[in-house]
Short mmCIF file of C-alpha atoms in Angstrom, two decimals:
data_model
loop_
_atom_site.label_atom_id
_atom_site.label_comp_id
_atom_site.label_asym_id
_atom_site.label_seq_id
_atom_site.Cartn_x
_atom_site.Cartn_y
_atom_site.Cartn_z
CA UNK A 1 -37.18 27.84 -32.00
CA UNK A 2 -37.00 24.50 -30.18
CA UNK A 3 -33.35 25.27 -29.39
CA UNK A 4 -34.37 28.44 -27.56
CA UNK A 5 -37.55 27.14 -25.91
CA UNK A 6 -37.92 23.40 -25.28
CA UNK A 7 -41.58 23.89 -24.23
CA UNK A 8 -42.76 25.42 -27.51
CA UNK A 9 -45.31 23.30 -29.36
CA UNK A 10 -45.35 22.40 -33.05
CA UNK A 11 -48.55 24.43 -33.33
CA UNK A 12 -46.81 27.52 -31.90
CA UNK A 13 -43.87 27.03 -34.26
CA UNK A 14 -46.24 26.78 -37.25
CA UNK A 15 -48.13 29.86 -36.07
CA UNK A 16 -44.86 31.83 -35.75
CA UNK A 17 -43.76 30.63 -39.19
CA UNK A 18 -47.02 31.85 -40.73
CA UNK A 19 -46.48 35.26 -39.12
CA UNK A 20 -42.91 35.25 -40.46
CA UNK A 21 -44.15 34.53 -44.00
CA UNK A 22 -46.75 37.31 -43.78
CA UNK A 23 -44.08 39.75 -42.54
CA UNK A 24 -41.78 38.67 -45.38
CA UNK A 25 -44.57 39.19 -47.91
CA UNK A 26 -45.19 42.72 -46.60
CA UNK A 27 -41.48 43.56 -46.51
CA UNK A 28 -40.99 42.37 -50.09
CA UNK A 29 -44.03 44.34 -51.29
CA UNK A 30 -42.66 47.49 -49.67
CA UNK A 31 -39.23 46.80 -51.17
CA UNK A 32 -40.78 46.28 -54.64
CA UNK A 33 -42.69 49.56 -54.36
CA UNK A 34 -39.52 51.40 -53.31
CA UNK A 35 -37.40 49.80 -56.01
CA UNK A 36 -40.06 50.50 -58.62
CA UNK A 37 -39.89 54.18 -57.70
CA UNK A 38 -36.07 54.18 -58.00
CA UNK A 39 -35.88 52.36 -61.36
CA UNK A 40 -37.23 55.19 -63.56
CA UNK A 41 -35.86 57.98 -61.38
CA UNK A 42 -32.25 56.73 -61.64
CA UNK A 43 -32.59 54.70 -64.87
CA UNK A 44 -31.64 51.54 -62.99
CA UNK A 45 -31.25 48.36 -65.00
CA UNK A 46 -29.59 46.26 -62.30
CA UNK A 47 -29.15 45.99 -58.56
CA UNK A 48 -26.42 44.42 -56.45
CA UNK A 49 -27.19 41.51 -54.13
CA UNK A 50 -25.50 40.41 -50.94
CA UNK A 51 -24.12 36.84 -51.09
CA UNK A 52 -24.13 36.97 -54.89
CA UNK A 53 -20.55 36.49 -56.09
CA UNK A 54 -18.69 35.98 -59.34
CA UNK A 55 -18.85 32.23 -58.55
CA UNK A 56 -22.62 31.86 -58.17
CA UNK A 57 -23.80 34.69 -60.46
CA UNK A 58 -24.19 32.54 -63.57
CA UNK A 59 -26.27 29.91 -61.76
CA UNK A 60 -28.62 32.55 -60.33
CA UNK A 61 -29.06 34.14 -63.75
CA UNK A 62 -29.88 30.70 -65.22
CA UNK A 63 -32.49 30.18 -62.49
CA UNK A 64 -34.00 33.62 -63.15
CA UNK A 65 -34.19 32.86 -66.88
CA UNK A 66 -35.99 29.57 -66.18
CA UNK A 67 -38.46 31.35 -63.90
CA UNK A 68 -38.87 34.16 -66.42
CA UNK A 69 -39.69 31.62 -69.16
CA UNK A 70 -42.15 29.87 -66.83
CA UNK A 71 -43.94 33.13 -66.06
CA UNK A 72 -43.97 34.11 -69.73
CA UNK A 73 -45.38 30.77 -70.92
CA UNK A 74 -47.82 30.10 -68.10
CA UNK A 75 -51.30 31.40 -67.56
CA UNK A 76 -51.28 34.43 -65.33
CA UNK A 77 -53.40 34.10 -62.20
CA UNK A 78 -56.28 36.50 -61.72
CA UNK A 79 -54.17 38.60 -59.33
CA UNK A 80 -51.60 39.25 -62.05
CA UNK A 81 -47.94 38.42 -62.55
CA UNK A 82 -46.92 40.20 -59.33
CA UNK A 83 -49.08 37.80 -57.31
CA UNK A 84 -47.41 34.80 -58.95
CA UNK A 85 -43.93 36.16 -58.38
CA UNK A 86 -44.39 37.25 -54.77
CA UNK A 87 -44.76 33.60 -53.74
CA UNK A 88 -41.27 32.88 -55.02
CA UNK A 89 -39.55 34.30 -51.94
CA UNK A 90 -36.34 32.44 -52.54
CA UNK A 91 -35.25 34.84 -55.28
CA UNK A 92 -36.00 37.97 -53.29
CA UNK A 93 -37.42 41.30 -54.33
CA UNK A 94 -34.81 42.18 -56.93
CA UNK A 95 -35.06 38.73 -58.48
CA UNK A 96 -38.82 39.11 -58.73
CA UNK A 97 -38.43 42.38 -60.65
CA UNK A 98 -35.79 40.81 -62.90
CA UNK A 99 -38.23 38.01 -63.75
CA UNK A 100 -40.88 40.58 -64.59
CA UNK A 101 -38.41 42.39 -66.86
CA UNK A 102 -38.36 45.53 -64.71
CA UNK A 103 -34.63 44.99 -64.08
CA UNK A 104 -32.26 43.61 -66.71
CA UNK A 105 -29.92 41.78 -64.36
CA UNK A 106 -28.64 41.28 -60.84
CA UNK A 107 -25.02 42.00 -59.99
CA UNK A 108 -22.67 40.40 -57.48
CA UNK A 109 -22.11 42.61 -54.45
CA UNK A 110 -19.88 40.11 -52.69
CA UNK A 111 -16.40 38.89 -53.52
CA UNK A 112 -16.28 35.10 -53.08
CA UNK A 113 -12.96 35.05 -51.18
CA UNK A 114 -13.99 37.83 -48.80
CA UNK A 115 -17.40 36.20 -48.25
CA UNK A 116 -15.86 32.78 -47.54
CA UNK A 117 -13.42 34.35 -45.06
CA UNK A 118 -16.21 35.97 -42.99
CA UNK A 119 -18.69 33.24 -42.01
CA UNK A 120 -20.36 33.54 -38.62
CA UNK A 121 -19.38 30.72 -36.27
CA UNK A 122 -21.70 29.22 -33.67
CA UNK A 123 -20.23 28.70 -30.22
CA UNK A 124 -22.25 27.72 -27.16
CA UNK A 125 -25.49 28.93 -28.78
CA UNK A 126 -24.06 32.33 -29.75
CA UNK A 127 -22.99 33.62 -33.13
CA UNK A 128 -19.37 34.74 -33.16
CA UNK A 129 -18.03 36.82 -36.02
CA UNK A 130 -14.55 37.84 -37.06
CA UNK A 131 -14.81 41.64 -37.15
CA UNK A 132 -11.70 42.04 -39.34
CA UNK A 133 -13.02 39.51 -41.88
CA UNK A 134 -16.42 41.23 -41.93
CA UNK A 135 -14.75 44.61 -42.45
CA UNK A 136 -12.70 43.17 -45.34
CA UNK A 137 -15.89 41.68 -46.83
CA UNK A 138 -17.69 45.03 -46.57
CA UNK A 139 -14.68 46.75 -48.17
CA UNK A 140 -14.92 44.28 -51.07
CA UNK A 141 -18.65 45.04 -51.38
CA UNK A 142 -17.94 48.78 -51.57
CA UNK A 143 -15.24 48.11 -54.18
CA UNK A 144 -17.81 46.25 -56.28
CA UNK A 145 -20.37 49.04 -55.87
CA UNK A 146 -17.84 51.61 -57.04
CA UNK A 147 -17.81 49.87 -60.44
CA UNK A 148 -21.35 51.16 -61.05
CA UNK A 149 -21.94 54.07 -63.36
CA UNK A 150 -24.23 56.48 -61.52
CA UNK A 151 -26.54 55.31 -58.73
CA UNK A 152 -26.00 51.81 -57.37
CA UNK A 153 -28.64 49.98 -55.32
CA UNK A 154 -27.73 47.04 -53.13
CA UNK A 155 -29.86 44.65 -51.10
CA UNK A 156 -28.08 43.88 -47.82
CA UNK A 157 -29.21 42.33 -44.58
CA UNK A 158 -29.91 44.84 -41.85
CA UNK A 159 -26.76 44.08 -39.89
CA UNK A 160 -24.56 45.67 -42.56
CA UNK A 161 -23.83 49.39 -42.54
CA UNK A 162 -21.29 50.47 -45.16
CA UNK A 163 -21.01 54.08 -43.96
CA UNK A 164 -17.47 53.73 -42.55
CA UNK A 165 -16.34 51.66 -45.54
CA UNK A 166 -17.49 54.39 -47.94
CA UNK A 167 -15.84 57.09 -45.82
CA UNK A 168 -12.51 55.24 -46.01
CA UNK A 169 -12.65 53.97 -49.60
CA UNK A 170 -14.80 56.43 -51.53
CA UNK A 171 -14.67 59.94 -50.16
CA UNK A 172 -17.28 62.13 -51.79
CA UNK A 173 -19.63 59.28 -52.67
CA UNK A 174 -23.07 59.58 -51.10
CA UNK A 175 -24.25 56.45 -49.31
CA UNK A 176 -27.82 56.22 -48.09
CA UNK A 177 -29.06 53.28 -46.06
CA UNK A 178 -32.81 52.59 -46.34
CA UNK A 179 -35.09 50.10 -44.62
CA UNK A 180 -38.77 49.70 -45.42
CA UNK A 181 -41.28 50.35 -42.59
CA UNK A 182 -42.27 46.70 -42.00
CA UNK A 183 -38.63 45.66 -41.67
CA UNK A 184 -38.06 48.37 -39.06
CA UNK A 185 -41.14 47.15 -37.19
CA UNK A 186 -40.07 43.50 -37.27
CA UNK A 187 -36.49 44.05 -36.03
CA UNK A 188 -37.50 46.20 -33.03
#
């Protein structure tokens, strides 16, 4: 924030950060509610995650197991296990449900080589992206999703839309992009 506005105070930055955390909490609650409705309807046991690759999958699963053991062996706060988990924003919505045992696992959506080839680059304060590398990364994501048996759910940042990738690589497969209400409000 200081990079964009040199006059902003520490107090204003803290205030904005608190608003950000509250928005994140609401977004994750809405995502949990949506995912919880999809789990029984489509018999989901796993979801795919952006930035999760074959290289970092094992480490994430180890972290989730540690957190799962902590939740299992600790006293549950008065608000319940969901309240404890929602404060662990680093693992995201799907990770929270995996810790609670509502999902069995998380699956890599990204291919490590395609992900490494498509990093955004900062130049003169602007983010520059290689459109061909991003397209190749999204193609690799679709290829991973096509390994699923039945319905596949993926958590992606809002700047990804796989519609064209599915049209090219998986004709006949239905792709539906969904954003929860609070996310739509925040990105306006």
